[in-house]
Amino acid sequence: MAILHGPDELTAGWLTEALRSSGALGSGAVASFTTAPIGTGQMGDAFRIGIHYEGDADGAPATVVAKFATTDEGSRAAGLVLRAYEIEVNVYRTVTARLGLRTPRCHHADVDPATGWFTLLLEDMAPAVQGDQLAGLTAEQVEHAVVALAGLHGPCWGDPELASLEWLNRHTEEVAVLTAMLVSGLFPGFVERYGDQLTCDELDVTAHLMDRLVAYFSERPGTMTVTHGDYRPDNFLLGEPGSPAPFTVVDWQTAAWGPPMPDVSYALALGFADPAERALHEARIVRRYHEALLAQGVDDFSWDLCWREYRRGSFSNLVMTVAPAMLVERTARGDEMFLASLRRGVAQVRDLDAIDLLP
């Protein structure tokens, strides 16, 4: 099947073949379809596809979601360099089936690693709604999201087969150096763009990290697992409590083989709009995550190591603010989101006295 560049290349025949291949459609066929843009992603474009069938289509989905590489050339170039599209497609192909974390059913996944063009056809999780990083979540929703991470980290914990996947386990000393050079090299531009809207302390803490990025990326204590890498409200689909899918995770473009706790730190920092509320709940929520991880059969991750690495993981928020802010297409919401992310991240670093944990 052809890799599509956008919704204009979708055809009834392509949709029919994709849905039959996944087992979602029997002998019927797609007669016609509609498309409508959804989501707020900056590295990819997503569309809801409304489908009308002919013939036997019992049980076939009335809507699906198609995701393509972004049409913005700068963002797409960044996605290609970071291998974001290749990573997401391969996660749906090889990882999601083993997880205890809810992800959309994948009907089709294909990518050209040389160009970055990709096509994903996914289950539509409506009426679940996308979370809002700027507005934040309730304490109950953040707790649910963080505890659910055990369903990602636990089933993949220390798995040698996953660790051997080159597209997933991208960590080498050379990569650590190059990534540190990339991120720290983007920081002056970040300061020029946003510096007048940040406090001296927020800039100082971030600059302190930039000077130590190679060592920070290189230090990886404990067992590794599959990580999401961008585990925040904008990548959560929230359904009604008691519904078949009350919580679903999407956007796997930054998945990697690495230490688990940056996912947890990142989720708590960005899940709460108010850092004071995050500080009030975080120890209890991290403890619940640790208990859920142990229940998954993990037996080599003590609470002391968990809490130390949670504190150290707070710096991941700053990395995931500086780099994307300067690599993807600039938007008004993006500016607001990146500023909020950095402020919440620095507040978390300070509240946890994490500065002393930097190499």
mmCIF file of C-alpha atoms in Angstrom:
data_model
loop_
_atom_site.group_PDB
_atom_site.id
_atom_site.type_symbol
_atom_site.label_atom_id
_atom_site.label_comp_id
_atom_site.label_asym_id
_atom_site.label_seq_id
_atom_site.Cartn_x
_atom_site.Cartn_y
_atom_site.Cartn_z
ATOM 1 C CA MET A 1 0.000 0.000 0.000
ATOM 2 C CA ALA A 2 1.177 3.496 -0.820
ATOM 3 C CA ILE A 3 2.451 5.820 1.903
ATOM 4 C CA LEU A 4 0.215 8.885 1.794
ATOM 5 C CA HIS A 5 1.375 12.477 2.232
ATOM 6 C CA GLY A 6 -1.957 13.842 3.421
ATOM 7 C CA PRO A 7 -5.743 13.458 3.336
ATOM 8 C CA ASP A 8 -5.946 14.570 -0.301
ATOM 9 C CA GLU A 9 -4.303 11.273 -1.291
ATOM 10 C CA LEU A 10 -6.790 9.103 0.596
ATOM 11 C CA THR A 11 -9.065 6.974 -1.570
ATOM 12 C CA ALA A 12 -11.949 4.622 -0.857
ATOM 13 C CA GLY A 13 -9.859 1.774 -2.215
ATOM 14 C CA TRP A 14 -6.912 2.545 0.067
ATOM 15 C CA LEU A 15 -9.184 2.690 3.124
ATOM 16 C CA THR A 16 -10.889 -0.552 2.134
ATOM 17 C CA GLU A 17 -7.570 -2.381 1.821
ATOM 18 C CA ALA A 18 -6.255 -1.010 5.131
ATOM 19 C CA LEU A 19 -9.383 -1.935 7.085
ATOM 20 C CA ARG A 20 -9.599 -5.401 5.549
ATOM 21 C CA SER A 21 -5.931 -6.058 6.342
ATOM 22 C CA SER A 22 -6.487 -5.199 10.003
ATOM 23 C CA GLY A 23 -9.572 -7.415 10.243
ATOM 24 C CA ALA A 24 -11.873 -4.460 10.886
ATOM 25 C CA LEU A 25 -13.791 -4.870 7.621
ATOM 26 C CA GLY A 26 -15.191 -8.013 6.061
ATOM 27 C CA SER A 27 -16.358 -8.366 2.475
ATOM 28 C CA GLY A 28 -17.813 -4.858 2.301
ATOM 29 C CA ALA A 29 -16.024 -1.819 0.948
ATOM 30 C CA VAL A 30 -15.665 1.880 1.648
ATOM 31 C CA ALA A 31 -18.094 3.713 -0.625
ATOM 32 C CA SER A 32 -17.283 7.288 0.396
ATOM 33 C CA PHE A 33 -15.648 9.214 3.235
ATOM 34 C CA THR A 34 -15.215 12.653 4.754
ATOM 35 C CA THR A 35 -12.170 14.230 6.428
ATOM 36 C CA ALA A 36 -11.848 16.824 9.175
ATOM 37 C CA PRO A 37 -8.663 18.031 10.942
ATOM 38 C CA ILE A 38 -8.278 17.232 14.655
ATOM 39 C CA GLY A 39 -5.618 17.627 17.347
ATOM 40 C CA THR A 40 -2.943 20.195 18.128
ATOM 41 C CA GLY A 41 0.220 18.306 17.161
ATOM 42 C CA GLN A 42 3.104 20.211 15.604
ATOM 43 C CA MET A 43 5.104 17.298 14.158
ATOM 44 C CA GLY A 44 2.172 15.537 12.517
ATOM 45 C CA ASP A 45 -1.273 16.286 11.070
ATOM 46 C CA ALA A 46 -4.280 14.213 12.151
ATOM 47 C CA PHE A 47 -7.711 13.911 10.553
ATOM 48 C CA ARG A 48 -10.942 12.205 11.518
ATOM 49 C CA ILE A 49 -12.247 10.104 8.638
ATOM 50 C CA GLY A 50 -16.003 9.514 8.514
ATOM 51 C CA ILE A 51 -16.761 6.385 6.473
ATOM 52 C CA HIS A 52 -19.797 5.163 4.521
ATOM 53 C CA TYR A 53 -19.734 1.517 3.426
ATOM 54 C CA GLU A 54 -21.355 -0.665 0.826
ATOM 55 C CA GLY A 55 -21.921 -4.382 1.209
ATOM 56 C CA ASP A 56 -21.251 -6.353 4.392
ATOM 57 C CA ALA A 57 -19.663 -3.924 6.852
ATOM 58 C CA ASP A 58 -21.013 -5.216 10.162
ATOM 59 C CA GLY A 59 -18.710 -4.108 12.966
ATOM 60 C CA ALA A 60 -16.595 -1.870 10.743
ATOM 61 C CA PRO A 61 -15.729 1.514 12.303
ATOM 62 C CA ALA A 62 -17.848 4.518 11.368
ATOM 63 C CA THR A 63 -14.832 6.766 11.887
ATOM 64 C CA VAL A 64 -11.070 6.334 12.063
ATOM 65 C CA VAL A 65 -8.157 8.715 12.538
ATOM 66 C CA ALA A 66 -5.470 9.163 9.885
ATOM 67 C CA LYS A 67 -2.136 10.710 10.816
ATOM 68 C CA PHE A 68 0.472 12.031 8.402
ATOM 69 C CA ALA A 69 3.762 13.898 8.539
ATOM 70 C CA THR A 70 3.225 17.627 8.985
ATOM 71 C CA THR A 71 3.036 19.789 5.871
ATOM 72 C CA ASP A 72 5.263 22.397 7.531
ATOM 73 C CA GLU A 73 8.671 21.804 5.952
ATOM 74 C CA GLY A 74 10.699 22.929 8.984
ATOM 75 C CA SER A 75 8.799 20.719 11.409
ATOM 76 C CA ARG A 76 8.889 17.802 9.006
ATOM 77 C CA ALA A 77 12.665 18.184 8.589
ATOM 78 C CA ALA A 78 13.022 18.128 12.379
ATOM 79 C CA GLY A 79 10.868 15.013 12.552
ATOM 80 C CA LEU A 80 13.065 13.320 9.970
ATOM 81 C CA VAL A 81 16.307 14.206 11.772
ATOM 82 C CA LEU A 82 14.895 13.036 15.111
ATOM 83 C CA ARG A 83 13.459 9.900 13.454
ATOM 84 C CA ALA A 84 10.131 10.768 15.068
ATOM 85 C CA TYR A 85 7.965 9.326 12.306
ATOM 86 C CA GLU A 86 9.919 6.091 12.015
ATOM 87 C CA ILE A 87 9.746 5.660 15.793
ATOM 88 C CA GLU A 88 5.993 6.164 16.073
ATOM 89 C CA VAL A 89 5.179 3.767 13.252
ATOM 90 C CA ASN A 90 7.443 1.092 14.725
ATOM 91 C CA VAL A 91 5.930 1.499 18.203
ATOM 92 C CA TYR A 92 2.500 0.702 16.779
ATOM 93 C CA ARG A 93 3.953 -2.199 14.800
ATOM 94 C CA THR A 94 5.946 -3.873 17.588
ATOM 95 C CA VAL A 95 5.300 -2.503 21.087
ATOM 96 C CA THR A 96 1.727 -1.434 21.804
ATOM 97 C CA ALA A 97 0.260 -4.950 21.636
ATOM 98 C CA ARG A 98 2.171 -6.016 24.756
ATOM 99 C CA LEU A 99 1.266 -3.008 26.912
ATOM 100 C CA GLY A 100 -1.164 -2.694 29.795
ATOM 101 C CA LEU A 101 -1.509 0.962 28.757
ATOM 102 C CA ARG A 102 -4.447 1.746 26.450
ATOM 103 C CA THR A 103 -3.472 2.915 22.965
ATOM 104 C CA PRO A 104 -5.633 3.199 19.840
ATOM 105 C CA ARG A 105 -5.967 0.068 17.746
ATOM 106 C CA CYS A 106 -3.744 0.441 14.691
ATOM 107 C CA HIS A 107 -5.286 -0.490 11.340
ATOM 108 C CA HIS A 108 -2.272 0.482 9.224
ATOM 109 C CA ALA A 109 1.243 1.795 9.839
ATOM 110 C CA ASP A 110 3.895 2.518 7.236
ATOM 111 C CA VAL A 111 6.844 4.896 6.919
ATOM 112 C CA ASP A 112 9.675 5.755 4.578
ATOM 113 C CA PRO A 113 12.639 6.354 6.936
ATOM 114 C CA ALA A 114 14.591 8.087 4.176
ATOM 115 C CA THR A 115 12.012 10.850 3.634
ATOM 116 C CA GLY A 116 9.972 10.811 6.838
ATOM 117 C CA TRP A 117 6.650 10.464 5.046
ATOM 118 C CA PHE A 118 4.369 8.120 6.972
ATOM 119 C CA THR A 119 0.758 7.051 7.268
ATOM 120 C CA LEU A 120 -1.040 5.788 10.346
ATOM 121 C CA LEU A 121 -4.662 4.672 10.397
ATOM 122 C CA LEU A 122 -5.878 4.412 13.970
ATOM 123 C CA GLU A 123 -8.976 3.683 16.007
ATOM 124 C CA ASP A 124 -11.004 6.824 16.669
ATOM 125 C CA MET A 125 -11.334 7.208 20.439
ATOM 126 C CA ALA A 126 -14.271 9.685 20.270
ATOM 127 C CA PRO A 127 -16.129 10.736 22.349
ATOM 128 C CA ALA A 128 -12.935 10.890 24.437
ATOM 129 C CA VAL A 129 -11.430 14.375 24.302
ATOM 130 C CA GLN A 130 -7.840 15.527 24.131
ATOM 131 C CA GLY A 131 -6.334 16.793 27.375
ATOM 132 C CA ASP A 132 -5.179 20.395 27.589
ATOM 133 C CA GLN A 133 -1.672 20.987 28.887
ATOM 134 C CA LEU A 134 -2.302 24.688 29.466
ATOM 135 C CA ALA A 135 -5.451 24.125 31.530
ATOM 136 C CA GLY A 136 -3.954 21.093 33.279
ATOM 137 C CA LEU A 137 -5.787 18.110 34.729
ATOM 138 C CA THR A 138 -7.420 17.325 38.033
ATOM 139 C CA ALA A 139 -5.332 15.599 40.694
ATOM 140 C CA GLU A 140 -7.360 12.442 40.098
ATOM 141 C CA GLN A 141 -6.654 12.529 36.356
ATOM 142 C CA VAL A 142 -2.925 13.106 36.891
ATOM 143 C CA GLU A 143 -2.798 10.210 39.347
ATOM 144 C CA HIS A 144 -4.588 7.939 36.888
ATOM 145 C CA ALA A 145 -2.167 8.916 34.108
ATOM 146 C CA VAL A 146 0.938 8.368 36.225
ATOM 147 C CA VAL A 147 -0.196 5.032 37.654
ATOM 148 C CA ALA A 148 -1.060 3.949 34.097
ATOM 149 C CA LEU A 149 2.616 4.426 33.207
ATOM 150 C CA ALA A 150 3.338 1.198 35.085
ATOM 151 C CA GLY A 151 1.414 -0.503 32.266
ATOM 152 C CA LEU A 152 4.004 0.839 29.827
ATOM 153 C CA HIS A 153 7.182 0.485 31.856
ATOM 154 C CA GLY A 154 6.419 -2.813 33.604
ATOM 155 C CA PRO A 155 5.727 -5.111 30.616
ATOM 156 C CA CYS A 156 8.864 -3.857 28.849
ATOM 157 C CA TRP A 157 11.162 -3.755 31.901
ATOM 158 C CA GLY A 158 14.698 -4.833 30.985
ATOM 159 C CA ASP A 159 13.475 -6.775 27.933
ATOM 160 C CA PRO A 160 16.569 -7.746 25.888
ATOM 161 C CA GLU A 161 14.565 -8.105 22.678
ATOM 162 C CA LEU A 162 13.309 -4.531 22.912
ATOM 163 C CA ALA A 163 16.743 -3.301 23.980
ATOM 164 C CA SER A 164 18.161 -4.748 20.754
ATOM 165 C CA LEU A 165 15.881 -2.661 18.496
ATOM 166 C CA GLU A 166 18.097 -0.009 16.930
ATOM 167 C CA TRP A 167 15.265 2.448 16.256
ATOM 168 C CA LEU A 168 14.193 2.234 19.929
ATOM 169 C CA ASN A 169 17.494 1.930 21.802
ATOM 170 C CA ARG A 170 19.245 4.935 20.305
ATOM 171 C CA HIS A 171 21.504 5.682 23.263
ATOM 172 C CA THR A 172 25.245 5.760 22.731
ATOM 173 C CA GLU A 173 27.898 8.113 24.044
ATOM 174 C CA GLU A 174 28.106 9.653 20.587
ATOM 175 C CA VAL A 175 24.344 10.232 20.517
ATOM 176 C CA ALA A 176 24.478 11.742 24.029
ATOM 177 C CA VAL A 177 27.142 14.216 22.888
ATOM 178 C CA LEU A 178 25.357 15.102 19.657
ATOM 179 C CA THR A 179 21.989 15.515 21.392
ATOM 180 C CA ALA A 180 23.544 17.706 24.065
ATOM 181 C CA MET A 181 25.198 19.835 21.387
ATOM 182 C CA LEU A 182 21.901 20.173 19.528
ATOM 183 C CA VAL A 183 19.839 21.171 22.570
ATOM 184 C CA SER A 184 22.432 23.495 24.127
ATOM 185 C CA GLY A 185 23.002 25.038 20.702
ATOM 186 C CA LEU A 186 19.304 25.892 20.494
ATOM 187 C CA PHE A 187 19.247 27.487 23.949
ATOM 188 C CA PRO A 188 20.591 30.960 22.948
ATOM 189 C CA GLY A 189 17.805 31.269 20.381
ATOM 190 C CA PHE A 190 15.287 30.156 23.011
ATOM 191 C CA VAL A 191 16.547 32.876 25.376
ATOM 192 C CA GLU A 192 16.375 35.477 22.611
ATOM 193 C CA ARG A 193 12.776 34.509 21.839
ATOM 194 C CA TYR A 194 11.382 33.949 25.338
ATOM 195 C CA GLY A 195 13.902 35.390 27.804
ATOM 196 C CA ASP A 196 12.025 38.605 28.538
ATOM 197 C CA GLN A 197 9.013 36.541 29.655
ATOM 198 C CA LEU A 198 10.949 34.323 32.092
ATOM 199 C CA THR A 199 12.505 35.061 35.468
ATOM 200 C CA CYS A 200 16.240 35.162 36.056
ATOM 201 C CA ASP A 201 15.957 31.999 38.146
ATOM 202 C CA GLU A 202 14.086 30.150 35.401
ATOM 203 C CA LEU A 203 16.798 31.055 32.906
ATOM 204 C CA ASP A 204 19.626 30.312 35.355
ATOM 205 C CA VAL A 205 18.345 26.814 36.205
ATOM 206 C CA THR A 206 17.930 26.000 32.518
ATOM 207 C CA ALA A 207 21.384 27.361 31.653
ATOM 208 C CA HIS A 208 22.857 25.303 34.515
ATOM 209 C CA LEU A 209 21.400 22.170 32.900
ATOM 210 C CA MET A 210 22.583 23.141 29.405
ATOM 211 C CA ASP A 211 26.184 23.255 30.684
ATOM 212 C CA ARG A 212 25.875 19.673 31.975
ATOM 213 C CA LEU A 213 23.797 17.997 29.306
ATOM 214 C CA VAL A 214 26.353 15.451 28.112
ATOM 215 C CA ALA A 215 26.823 14.072 31.611
ATOM 216 C CA TYR A 216 23.081 14.243 32.298
ATOM 217 C CA PHE A 217 22.251 12.235 29.164
ATOM 218 C CA SER A 218 25.053 9.758 29.858
ATOM 219 C CA GLU A 219 24.089 8.895 33.437
ATOM 220 C CA ARG A 220 21.450 6.131 33.248
ATOM 221 C CA PRO A 221 21.249 4.189 36.546
ATOM 222 C CA GLY A 222 19.037 1.158 37.000
ATOM 223 C CA THR A 223 17.104 -1.017 34.572
ATOM 224 C CA MET A 224 15.894 0.442 31.278
ATOM 225 C CA THR A 225 12.468 0.095 29.679
ATOM 226 C CA VAL A 226 10.332 1.585 26.912
ATOM 227 C CA THR A 227 9.497 5.214 27.636
ATOM 228 C CA HIS A 228 6.974 7.516 26.000
ATOM 229 C CA GLY A 229 9.138 10.635 26.146
ATOM 230 C CA ASP A 230 6.331 13.196 25.823
ATOM 231 C CA TYR A 231 3.817 11.989 28.394
ATOM 232 C CA ARG A 232 1.625 15.066 28.950
ATOM 233 C CA PRO A 233 -2.063 16.064 28.786
ATOM 234 C CA ASP A 234 -2.033 17.001 25.087
ATOM 235 C CA ASN A 235 -1.173 13.352 24.354
ATOM 236 C CA PHE A 236 -3.948 11.918 26.539
ATOM 237 C CA LEU A 237 -7.460 11.160 25.323
ATOM 238 C CA LEU A 238 -9.861 11.353 28.244
ATOM 239 C CA GLY A 239 -13.139 9.466 28.264
ATOM 240 C CA GLU A 240 -15.889 9.346 30.831
ATOM 241 C CA PRO A 241 -15.151 7.276 33.976
ATOM 242 C CA GLY A 242 -16.500 3.779 33.469
ATOM 243 C CA SER A 243 -16.419 4.060 29.673
ATOM 244 C CA PRO A 244 -14.617 1.377 27.605
ATOM 245 C CA ALA A 245 -11.640 3.740 27.163
ATOM 246 C CA PRO A 246 -11.455 6.290 29.979
ATOM 247 C CA PHE A 247 -7.759 6.994 29.294
ATOM 248 C CA THR A 248 -5.792 6.493 26.070
ATOM 249 C CA VAL A 249 -2.240 7.545 25.191
ATOM 250 C CA VAL A 250 -1.240 8.752 21.723
ATOM 251 C CA ASP A 251 1.740 10.399 19.973
ATOM 252 C CA TRP A 252 4.648 7.955 20.275
ATOM 253 C CA GLN A 253 7.164 9.947 18.237
ATOM 254 C CA THR A 254 9.624 10.339 21.135
ATOM 255 C CA ALA A 255 9.455 6.763 22.465
ATOM 256 C CA ALA A 256 12.842 5.331 23.452
ATOM 257 C CA TRP A 257 14.661 2.701 25.456
ATOM 258 C CA GLY A 258 15.696 4.500 28.633
ATOM 259 C CA PRO A 259 15.178 5.193 32.332
ATOM 260 C CA PRO A 260 11.500 5.274 33.364
ATOM 261 C CA MET A 261 11.310 8.162 35.801
ATOM 262 C CA PRO A 262 11.586 11.126 33.394
ATOM 263 C CA ASP A 263 8.148 10.050 32.080
ATOM 264 C CA VAL A 264 6.779 10.283 35.620
ATOM 265 C CA SER A 265 8.428 13.618 36.442
ATOM 266 C CA TYR A 266 7.306 15.109 33.147
ATOM 267 C CA ALA A 267 3.713 13.952 33.587
ATOM 268 C CA LEU A 268 3.434 15.470 37.044
ATOM 269 C CA ALA A 269 5.092 18.760 36.108
ATOM 270 C CA LEU A 270 2.862 19.315 33.083
ATOM 271 C CA GLY A 271 -0.280 17.655 34.402
ATOM 272 C CA PHE A 272 -0.847 20.285 37.081
ATOM 273 C CA ALA A 273 -1.422 23.874 36.016
ATOM 274 C CA ASP A 274 -0.450 25.009 39.524
ATOM 275 C CA PRO A 275 2.998 23.872 40.736
ATOM 276 C CA ALA A 276 1.821 24.211 44.346
ATOM 277 C CA GLU A 277 -0.872 21.604 43.729
ATOM 278 C CA ARG A 278 1.673 19.331 42.073
ATOM 279 C CA ALA A 279 3.946 19.614 45.117
ATOM 280 C CA LEU A 280 1.025 18.752 47.374
ATOM 281 C CA HIS A 281 0.214 15.482 45.576
ATOM 282 C CA GLU A 282 3.433 14.268 43.946
ATOM 283 C CA ALA A 283 4.973 12.082 46.672
ATOM 284 C CA ARG A 284 1.725 10.148 47.071
ATOM 285 C CA ILE A 285 1.260 9.767 43.309
ATOM 286 C CA VAL A 286 4.854 8.645 42.723
ATOM 287 C CA ARG A 287 4.451 6.117 45.540
ATOM 288 C CA ARG A 288 1.340 4.749 43.840
ATOM 289 C CA TYR A 289 3.237 4.445 40.546
ATOM 290 C CA HIS A 290 6.003 2.542 42.336
ATOM 291 C CA GLU A 291 3.486 0.165 43.907
ATOM 292 C CA ALA A 292 1.866 -0.435 40.506
ATOM 293 C CA LEU A 293 5.286 -1.132 38.979
ATOM 294 C CA LEU A 294 6.046 -3.720 41.660
ATOM 295 C CA ALA A 295 2.661 -5.308 40.972
ATOM 296 C CA GLN A 296 3.803 -5.733 37.353
ATOM 297 C CA GLY A 297 6.583 -8.005 38.632
ATOM 298 C CA VAL A 298 9.428 -5.475 38.747
ATOM 299 C CA ASP A 299 11.709 -6.479 41.631
ATOM 300 C CA ASP A 300 14.916 -4.474 41.110
ATOM 301 C CA PHE A 301 13.688 -0.919 41.615
ATOM 302 C CA SER A 302 13.682 0.248 45.220
ATOM 303 C CA TRP A 303 11.610 3.147 46.483
ATOM 304 C CA ASP A 304 14.754 5.124 47.288
ATOM 305 C CA LEU A 305 16.039 4.759 43.726
ATOM 306 C CA CYS A 306 12.576 5.527 42.357
ATOM 307 C CA TRP A 307 12.316 8.787 44.303
ATOM 308 C CA ARG A 308 15.890 9.861 43.533
ATOM 309 C CA GLU A 309 15.379 9.269 39.817
ATOM 310 C CA TYR A 310 12.008 11.018 39.956
ATOM 311 C CA ARG A 311 13.792 14.091 41.297
ATOM 312 C CA ARG A 312 16.530 13.823 38.692
ATOM 313 C CA GLY A 313 13.954 13.270 35.950
ATOM 314 C CA SER A 314 12.544 16.747 36.577
ATOM 315 C CA PHE A 315 15.192 18.142 34.207
ATOM 316 C CA SER A 316 13.648 16.260 31.288
ATOM 317 C CA ASN A 317 10.906 18.874 31.188
ATOM 318 C CA LEU A 318 13.448 21.603 30.430
ATOM 319 C CA VAL A 319 15.038 19.590 27.623
ATOM 320 C CA MET A 320 11.602 18.853 26.152
ATOM 321 C CA THR A 321 10.801 22.552 26.219
ATOM 322 C CA VAL A 322 13.925 24.121 24.743
ATOM 323 C CA ALA A 323 14.419 21.716 21.845
ATOM 324 C CA PRO A 324 10.850 21.436 20.479
ATOM 325 C CA ALA A 325 10.240 25.164 20.892
ATOM 326 C CA MET A 326 13.019 25.913 18.452
ATOM 327 C CA LEU A 327 12.524 23.004 16.044
ATOM 328 C CA VAL A 328 8.802 22.941 15.250
ATOM 329 C CA GLU A 329 6.553 25.437 13.530
ATOM 330 C CA ARG A 330 5.981 28.443 15.783
ATOM 331 C CA THR A 331 2.374 29.080 16.856
ATOM 332 C CA ALA A 332 0.708 31.291 19.459
ATOM 333 C CA ARG A 333 -0.462 28.265 21.444
ATOM 334 C CA GLY A 334 2.967 26.729 21.151
ATOM 335 C CA ASP A 335 4.601 29.820 22.634
ATOM 336 C CA GLU A 336 2.167 29.802 25.546
ATOM 337 C CA MET A 337 2.678 26.081 26.067
ATOM 338 C CA PHE A 338 6.493 26.223 26.022
ATOM 339 C CA LEU A 339 6.573 29.099 28.499
ATOM 340 C CA ALA A 340 4.215 27.269 30.844
ATOM 341 C CA SER A 341 6.274 24.094 30.506
ATOM 342 C CA LEU A 342 9.531 25.785 31.424
ATOM 343 C CA ARG A 343 8.010 27.592 34.392
ATOM 344 C CA ARG A 344 6.428 24.412 35.749
ATOM 345 C CA GLY A 345 9.611 22.451 35.124
ATOM 346 C CA VAL A 346 11.860 24.883 36.988
ATOM 347 C CA ALA A 347 9.367 25.024 39.856
ATOM 348 C CA GLN A 348 9.542 21.234 40.070
ATOM 349 C CA VAL A 349 13.356 21.239 40.024
ATOM 350 C CA ARG A 350 13.408 23.780 42.841
ATOM 351 C CA ASP A 351 10.735 22.068 44.937
ATOM 352 C CA LEU A 352 12.609 18.770 44.710
ATOM 353 C CA ASP A 353 16.082 20.267 45.349
ATOM 354 C CA ALA A 354 17.152 18.482 42.187
ATOM 355 C CA ILE A 355 20.037 20.811 41.252
ATOM 356 C CA ASP A 356 22.395 18.814 43.479
ATOM 357 C CA LEU A 357 21.624 15.667 41.445
ATOM 358 C CA LEU A 358 23.115 17.050 38.246
ATOM 359 C CA PRO A 359 26.509 15.520 37.424
#
